Coordinates of C-alpha atoms in Angstrom, one line a residue:
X1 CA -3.0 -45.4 12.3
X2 CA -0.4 -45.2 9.4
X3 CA 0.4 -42.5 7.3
X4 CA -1.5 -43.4 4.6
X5 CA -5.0 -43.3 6.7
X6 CA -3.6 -39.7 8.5
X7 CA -3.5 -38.1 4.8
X8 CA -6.6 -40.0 3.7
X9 CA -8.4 -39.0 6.6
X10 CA -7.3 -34.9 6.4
X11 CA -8.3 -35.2 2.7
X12 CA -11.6 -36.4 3.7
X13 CA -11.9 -34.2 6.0
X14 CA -11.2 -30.8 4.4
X15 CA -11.6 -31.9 0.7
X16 CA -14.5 -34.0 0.6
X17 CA -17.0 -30.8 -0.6
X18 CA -16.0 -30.8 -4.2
X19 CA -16.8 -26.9 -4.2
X20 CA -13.5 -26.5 -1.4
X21 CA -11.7 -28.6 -4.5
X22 CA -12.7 -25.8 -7.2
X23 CA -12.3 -23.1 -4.8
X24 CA -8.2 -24.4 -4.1
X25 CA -7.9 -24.6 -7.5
X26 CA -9.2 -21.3 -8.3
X27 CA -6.7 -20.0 -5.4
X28 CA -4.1 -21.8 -6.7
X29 CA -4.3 -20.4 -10.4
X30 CA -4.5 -16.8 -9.5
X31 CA -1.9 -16.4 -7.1
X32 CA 0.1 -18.6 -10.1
X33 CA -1.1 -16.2 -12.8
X34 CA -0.1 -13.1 -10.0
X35 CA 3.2 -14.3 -9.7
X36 CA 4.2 -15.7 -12.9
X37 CA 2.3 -12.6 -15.1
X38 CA 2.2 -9.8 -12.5
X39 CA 4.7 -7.7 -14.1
X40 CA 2.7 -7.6 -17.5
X41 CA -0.5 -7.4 -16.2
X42 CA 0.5 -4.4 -13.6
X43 CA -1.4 -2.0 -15.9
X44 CA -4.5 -4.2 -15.2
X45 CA -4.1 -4.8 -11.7
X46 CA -3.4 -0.8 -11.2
X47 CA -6.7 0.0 -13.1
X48 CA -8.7 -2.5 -11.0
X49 CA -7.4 -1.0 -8.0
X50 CA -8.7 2.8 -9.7
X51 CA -11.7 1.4 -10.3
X52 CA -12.6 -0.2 -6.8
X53 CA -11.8 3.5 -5.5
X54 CA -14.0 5.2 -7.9
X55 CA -17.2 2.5 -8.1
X56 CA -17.8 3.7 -4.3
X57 CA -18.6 7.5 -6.0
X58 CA -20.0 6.2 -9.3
X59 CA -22.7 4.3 -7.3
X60 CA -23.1 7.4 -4.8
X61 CA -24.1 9.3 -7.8
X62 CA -26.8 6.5 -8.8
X63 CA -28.0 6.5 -5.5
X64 CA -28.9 10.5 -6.1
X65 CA -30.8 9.4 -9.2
X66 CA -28.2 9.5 -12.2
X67 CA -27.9 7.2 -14.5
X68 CA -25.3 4.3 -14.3
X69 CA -23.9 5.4 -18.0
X70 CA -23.9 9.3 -16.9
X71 CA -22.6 8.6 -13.5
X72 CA -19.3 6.8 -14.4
X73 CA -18.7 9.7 -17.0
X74 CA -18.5 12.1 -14.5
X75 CA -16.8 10.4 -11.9
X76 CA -14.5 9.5 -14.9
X77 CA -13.4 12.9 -16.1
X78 CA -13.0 13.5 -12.6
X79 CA -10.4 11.2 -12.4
X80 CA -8.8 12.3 -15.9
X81 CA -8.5 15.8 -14.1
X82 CA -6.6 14.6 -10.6
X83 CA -4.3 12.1 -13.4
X84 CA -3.5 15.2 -15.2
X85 CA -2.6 17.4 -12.5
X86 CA -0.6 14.3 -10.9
X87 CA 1.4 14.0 -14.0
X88 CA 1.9 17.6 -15.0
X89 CA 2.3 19.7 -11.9
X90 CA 2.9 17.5 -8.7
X91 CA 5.1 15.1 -10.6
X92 CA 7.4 17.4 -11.9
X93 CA 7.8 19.1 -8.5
X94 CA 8.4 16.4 -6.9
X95 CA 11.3 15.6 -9.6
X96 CA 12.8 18.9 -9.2
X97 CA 12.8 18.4 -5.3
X98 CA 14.4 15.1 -5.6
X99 CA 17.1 16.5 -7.8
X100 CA 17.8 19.4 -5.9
X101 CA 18.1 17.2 -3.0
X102 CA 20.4 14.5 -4.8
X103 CA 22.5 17.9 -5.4
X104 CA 22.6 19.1 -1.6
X105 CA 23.8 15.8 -0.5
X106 CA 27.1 16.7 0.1
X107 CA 26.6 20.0 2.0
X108 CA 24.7 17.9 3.8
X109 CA 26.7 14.8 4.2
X110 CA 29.7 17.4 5.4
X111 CA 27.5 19.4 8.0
X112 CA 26.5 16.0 9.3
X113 CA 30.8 14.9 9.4
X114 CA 31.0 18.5 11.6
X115 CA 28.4 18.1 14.2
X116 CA 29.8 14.3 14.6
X117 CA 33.0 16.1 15.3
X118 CA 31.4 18.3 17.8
X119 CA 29.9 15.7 19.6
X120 CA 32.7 13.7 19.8
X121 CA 34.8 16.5 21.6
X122 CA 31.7 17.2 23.8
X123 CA 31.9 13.4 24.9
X124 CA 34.9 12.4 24.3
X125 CA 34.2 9.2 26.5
X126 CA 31.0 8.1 25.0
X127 CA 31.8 8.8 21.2
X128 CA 35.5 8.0 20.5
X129 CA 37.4 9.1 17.0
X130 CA 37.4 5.5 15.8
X131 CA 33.2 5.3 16.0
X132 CA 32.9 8.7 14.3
X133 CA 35.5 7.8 11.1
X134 CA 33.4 4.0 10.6
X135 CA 30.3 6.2 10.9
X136 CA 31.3 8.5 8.5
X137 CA 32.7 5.8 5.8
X138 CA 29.1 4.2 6.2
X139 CA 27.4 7.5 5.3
X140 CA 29.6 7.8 3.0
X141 CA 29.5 4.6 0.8
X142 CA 25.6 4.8 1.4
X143 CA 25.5 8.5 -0.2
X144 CA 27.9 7.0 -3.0
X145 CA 25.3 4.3 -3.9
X146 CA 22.4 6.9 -3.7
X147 CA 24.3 8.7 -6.0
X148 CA 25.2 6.2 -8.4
X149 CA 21.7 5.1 -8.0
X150 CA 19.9 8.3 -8.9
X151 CA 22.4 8.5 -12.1
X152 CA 21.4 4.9 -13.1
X153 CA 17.8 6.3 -12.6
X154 CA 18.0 9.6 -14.8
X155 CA 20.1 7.8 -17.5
X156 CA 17.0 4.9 -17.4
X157 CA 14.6 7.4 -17.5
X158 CA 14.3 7.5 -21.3
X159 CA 13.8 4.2 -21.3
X160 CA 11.1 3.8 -18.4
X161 CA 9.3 6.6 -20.7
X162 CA 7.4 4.6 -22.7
X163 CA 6.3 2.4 -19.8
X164 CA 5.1 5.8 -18.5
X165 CA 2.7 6.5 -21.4
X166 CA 2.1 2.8 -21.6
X167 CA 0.3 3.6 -18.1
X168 CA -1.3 6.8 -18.7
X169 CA -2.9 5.7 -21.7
X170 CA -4.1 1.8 -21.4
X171 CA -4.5 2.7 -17.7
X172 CA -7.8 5.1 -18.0
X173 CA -9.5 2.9 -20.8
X174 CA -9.1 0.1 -18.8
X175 CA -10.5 1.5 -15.7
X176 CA -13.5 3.2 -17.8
X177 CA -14.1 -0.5 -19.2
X178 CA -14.3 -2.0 -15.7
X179 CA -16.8 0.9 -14.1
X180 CA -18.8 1.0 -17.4
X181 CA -19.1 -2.9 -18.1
X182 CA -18.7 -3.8 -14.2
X183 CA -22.1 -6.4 -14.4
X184 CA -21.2 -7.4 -17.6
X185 CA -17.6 -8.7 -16.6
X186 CA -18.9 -9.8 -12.9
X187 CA -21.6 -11.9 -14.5
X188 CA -18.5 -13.3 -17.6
X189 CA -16.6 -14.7 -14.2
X190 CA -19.6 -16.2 -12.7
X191 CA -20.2 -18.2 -16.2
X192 CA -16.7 -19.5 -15.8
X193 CA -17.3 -21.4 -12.1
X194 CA -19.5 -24.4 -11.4
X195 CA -23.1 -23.7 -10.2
X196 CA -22.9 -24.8 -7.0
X197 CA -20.8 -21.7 -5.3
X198 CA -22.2 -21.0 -2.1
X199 CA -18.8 -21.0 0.1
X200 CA -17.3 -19.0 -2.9
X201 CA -20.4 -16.6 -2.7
X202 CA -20.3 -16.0 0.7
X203 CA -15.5 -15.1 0.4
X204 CA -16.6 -13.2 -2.3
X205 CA -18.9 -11.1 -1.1
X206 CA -17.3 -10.1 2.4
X207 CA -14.3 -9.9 0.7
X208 CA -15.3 -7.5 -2.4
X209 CA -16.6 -5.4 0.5
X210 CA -13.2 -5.5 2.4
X211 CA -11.2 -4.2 0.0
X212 CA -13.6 -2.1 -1.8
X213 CA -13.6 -0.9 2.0
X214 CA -9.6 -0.7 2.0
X215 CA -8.2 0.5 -1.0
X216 CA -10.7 3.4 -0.4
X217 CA -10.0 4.2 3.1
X218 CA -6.1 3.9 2.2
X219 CA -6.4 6.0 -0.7
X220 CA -8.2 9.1 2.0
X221 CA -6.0 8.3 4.2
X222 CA -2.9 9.1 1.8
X223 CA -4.4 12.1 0.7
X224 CA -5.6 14.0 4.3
X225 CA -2.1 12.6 5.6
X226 CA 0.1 14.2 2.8
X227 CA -1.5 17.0 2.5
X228 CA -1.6 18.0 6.6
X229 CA 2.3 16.8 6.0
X230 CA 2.6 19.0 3.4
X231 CA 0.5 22.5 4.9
X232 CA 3.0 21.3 8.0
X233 CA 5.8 21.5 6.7
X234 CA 5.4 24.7 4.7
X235 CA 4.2 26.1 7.4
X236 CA 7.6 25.6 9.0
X237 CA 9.6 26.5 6.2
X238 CA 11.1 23.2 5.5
X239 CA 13.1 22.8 2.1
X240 CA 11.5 20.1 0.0
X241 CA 7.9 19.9 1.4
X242 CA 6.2 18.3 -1.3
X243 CA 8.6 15.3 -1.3
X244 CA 8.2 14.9 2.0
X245 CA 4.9 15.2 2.0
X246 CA 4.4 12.6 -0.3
X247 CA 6.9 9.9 1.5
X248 CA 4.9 10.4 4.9
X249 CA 1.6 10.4 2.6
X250 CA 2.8 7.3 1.3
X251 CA 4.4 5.5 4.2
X252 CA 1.0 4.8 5.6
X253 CA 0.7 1.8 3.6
X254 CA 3.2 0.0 5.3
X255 CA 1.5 -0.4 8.8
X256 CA 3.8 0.5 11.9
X257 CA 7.3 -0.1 9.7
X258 CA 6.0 2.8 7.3
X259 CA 6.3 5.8 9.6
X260 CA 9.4 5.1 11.3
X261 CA 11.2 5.1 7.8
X262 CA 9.5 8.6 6.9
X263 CA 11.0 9.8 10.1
X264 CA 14.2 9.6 8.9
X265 CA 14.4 12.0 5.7
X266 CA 12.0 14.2 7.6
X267 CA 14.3 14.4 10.5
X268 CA 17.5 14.9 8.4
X269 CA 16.2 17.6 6.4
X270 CA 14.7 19.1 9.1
X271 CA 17.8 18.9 11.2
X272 CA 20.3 20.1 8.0
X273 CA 18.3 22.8 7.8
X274 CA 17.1 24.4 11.0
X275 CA 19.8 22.6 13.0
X276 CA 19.7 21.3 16.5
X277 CA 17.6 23.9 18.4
X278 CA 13.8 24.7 18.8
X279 CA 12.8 25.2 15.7
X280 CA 13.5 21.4 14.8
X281 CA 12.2 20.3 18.0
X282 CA 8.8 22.1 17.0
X283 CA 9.5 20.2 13.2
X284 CA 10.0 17.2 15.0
X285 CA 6.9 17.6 17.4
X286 CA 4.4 18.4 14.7
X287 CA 5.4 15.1 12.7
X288 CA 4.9 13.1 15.9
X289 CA 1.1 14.4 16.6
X290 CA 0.5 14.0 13.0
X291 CA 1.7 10.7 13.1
X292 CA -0.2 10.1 16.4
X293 CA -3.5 11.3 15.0
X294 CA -3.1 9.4 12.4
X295 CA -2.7 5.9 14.0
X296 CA -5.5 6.8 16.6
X297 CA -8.5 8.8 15.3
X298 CA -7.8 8.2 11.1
X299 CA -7.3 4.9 10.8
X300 CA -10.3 3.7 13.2
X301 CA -12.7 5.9 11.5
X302 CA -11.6 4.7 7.7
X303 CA -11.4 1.2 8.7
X304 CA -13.8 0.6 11.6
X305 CA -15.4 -1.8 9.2
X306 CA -12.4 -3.9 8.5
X307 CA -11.7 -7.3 10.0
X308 CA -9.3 -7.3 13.1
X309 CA -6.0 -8.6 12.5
X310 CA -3.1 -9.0 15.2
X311 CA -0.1 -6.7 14.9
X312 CA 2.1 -9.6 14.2
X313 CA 0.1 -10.8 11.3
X314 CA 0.0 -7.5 9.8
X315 CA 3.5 -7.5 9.6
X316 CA 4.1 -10.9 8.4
X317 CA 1.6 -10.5 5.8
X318 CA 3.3 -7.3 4.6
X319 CA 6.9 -9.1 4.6
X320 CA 5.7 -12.2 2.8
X321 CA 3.8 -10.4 0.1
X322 CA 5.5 -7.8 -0.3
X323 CA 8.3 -10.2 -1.1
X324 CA 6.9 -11.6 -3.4
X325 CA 5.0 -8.7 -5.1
X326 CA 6.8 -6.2 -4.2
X327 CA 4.7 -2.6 -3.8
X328 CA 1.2 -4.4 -4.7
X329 CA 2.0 -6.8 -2.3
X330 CA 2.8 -4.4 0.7
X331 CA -0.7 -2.8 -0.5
X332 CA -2.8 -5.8 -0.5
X333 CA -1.0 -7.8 2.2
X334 CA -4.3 -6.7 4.9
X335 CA -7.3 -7.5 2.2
X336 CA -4.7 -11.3 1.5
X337 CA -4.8 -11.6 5.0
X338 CA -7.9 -10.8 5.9
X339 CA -8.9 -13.2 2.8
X340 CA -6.6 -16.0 4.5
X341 CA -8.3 -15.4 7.8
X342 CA -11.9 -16.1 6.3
X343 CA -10.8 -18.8 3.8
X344 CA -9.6 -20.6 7.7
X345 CA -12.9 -19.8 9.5
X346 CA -15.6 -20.5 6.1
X347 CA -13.9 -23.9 4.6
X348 CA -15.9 -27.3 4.5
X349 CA -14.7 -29.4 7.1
X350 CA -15.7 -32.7 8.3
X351 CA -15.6 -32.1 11.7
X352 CA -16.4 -28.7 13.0
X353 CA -13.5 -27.3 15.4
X354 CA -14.9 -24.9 18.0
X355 CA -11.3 -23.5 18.4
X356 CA -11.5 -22.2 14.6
X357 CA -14.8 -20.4 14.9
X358 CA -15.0 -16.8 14.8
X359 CA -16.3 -15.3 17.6
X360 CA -19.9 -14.2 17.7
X361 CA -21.1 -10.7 16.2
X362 CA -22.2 -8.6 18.7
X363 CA -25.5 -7.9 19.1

């Protein structure tokens, strides 16, 4: 068989339903619009994500017999409440830490050159002088490019303001828009596609459940995680608990890669400051159960409902789009490939391969 009838023949096969045409298309143009518009519409896409989190209580409260109007009102000022307190007290602390931090990198940086020297003269055969002085010129250009970039950042930070209230003002009308209007719009997409839509039917409704399902479970998951972090670490007496709090809070939504880099800063503050004895080890011990309770009682419970991916496509997911969208892509690479996975097992083909099927529900 020649080329020619090999590419015919695929076409045919996994093109001839005219809806798998629109559908590609369709594909094809959002990920296009995502890439080439993502920065202007990030306002958008970070009310869409608000509002996925908060339709799950707004139709809770209907549920319970409140109207759909009433309902989205109070789950609404709600959220203005948590935005408010985000921007005006956490924020600011958070700030603060980071500054005082920036500040204390020095001590830090030198107490770190003196227990190098220690240990080299404890093991004089293991660590030699030469190892210790390219260690310490790596720290040291690494804390001169933190430090030149937390200057870039406070002399930006003028400028970044008006992006800021940019945010915090089109951000909450846009997000009470899409709860209050939610039919309306849904039914305004619908017009747009061709009648026949049963393949895109079927994506869309397992996948509006998936990462209704996700970006809610992250979202709890981030909060009990950074707040046990947080009552942790104060608990302790460790210097800069909120920050940290919020980097191991946050680090959850890069799957296995995410808590190995919060172990870092939580390990070389907790070490700077309690030094190398039992006090850190208990620091040190804490993070690991919280990290292990975490991985194996949290996230089965939030996302028992979510579609099994392998380990390896998790992370490959999370490279590729994060890549190419950077923090919304490390956050939706699961829902993208979960939507990849069911695009592979629900398109049209010609001829049915039983290696492709998914495997049957359980009973």
């Amino acid at each position: 068989m020649t080329m020619k009838g090999l590419f015919k023949g695929w076409m045919e096969r996994y093109f001839s339903d005219e809806e798998a045409v629109v559908l590609l298309i369709v594909l094809v143009l959002g990920f296009a619009a995502v890439i080439c518009l993502g920065q202007m519409l990030a306002p958008f896409f970070t009310a869409l994500v608000l509002a996925f989190l908060l339709e799950g209580v707004v139709a809770w409260l209907e549920r319970r017999g409140l109207p759909r109007l009433l309902s989205v009102l109070v789950v609404f000022l709600i959220f203005l409440g948590a935005l408010l307190a985000l921007a005006l007290v956490i924020m600011p602390l958070v700030w603060n830490q980071m500054v005082e931090l920036v500040q204390e990198a020095p001590r830090m940086f030198a107490s770190g050159q003196a227990w190098l020297d220690t240990l080299q003269s404890h093991y004089p055969t293991l660590i030699t002088p030469d190892q210790v002085e390219r260690w310490i010129a790596t720290a040291g250009r690494e804390a001169t490019q933190l430090g030149q970039r937390a200057l870039t950042l406070s002399l930006a930070s003028l400028g970044n303001l008006l992006g800021v209230i940019v945010y915090l003002v089109l951000v909450p009308i846009l997000v009470f828009f899409l709860l209050k209007d939610r039919e309306r719009l849904t039914l305004f997409l619908l017009s747009l596609l061709p009648k026949k839509r049963v393949l895109m039917t079927r994506i869309w409704h397992e996948m509006d459940d998936q990462i209704a399902n996700y970006i809610r479970g992250k979202a709890i998951e981030i909060l009990i995680v950074g707040v046990v972090a947080f009552i942790t670490f104060w608990t302790f007496g460790l210097p800069y608990s909120t920050l940290l709090a919020l980097i191991v809070g946050l680090s959850v939504l890069v799957p296995y890669i995410g808590a190995a880099v919060a172990t870092l800063p939580v390990a070389a503050v907790a070490g700077f400051h309690f030094g190398i004895g039992d006090q850190l080890a208990y620091v040190l011990l804490a993070y690991a159960v919280i990290q292990a309770l975490d991985g194996n009682v949290l996230v089965p419970i939030l996302f028992s409902e979510a579609v099994n991916l392998h380990p390896v496509s998790i992370i490959l997911a999370v490279l590729f789009f994060g890549g190419i969208w950077g923090f919304w892509g490390v956050f939706f690479a699961i829902p993208l490939a979960t939507l990849i996975k069911a695009l592979v097992y629900a398109w049209p083909r010609g001829v049915r391969d039983p290696g492709l099927r998914p495997p049957p529900a359980e009973q």
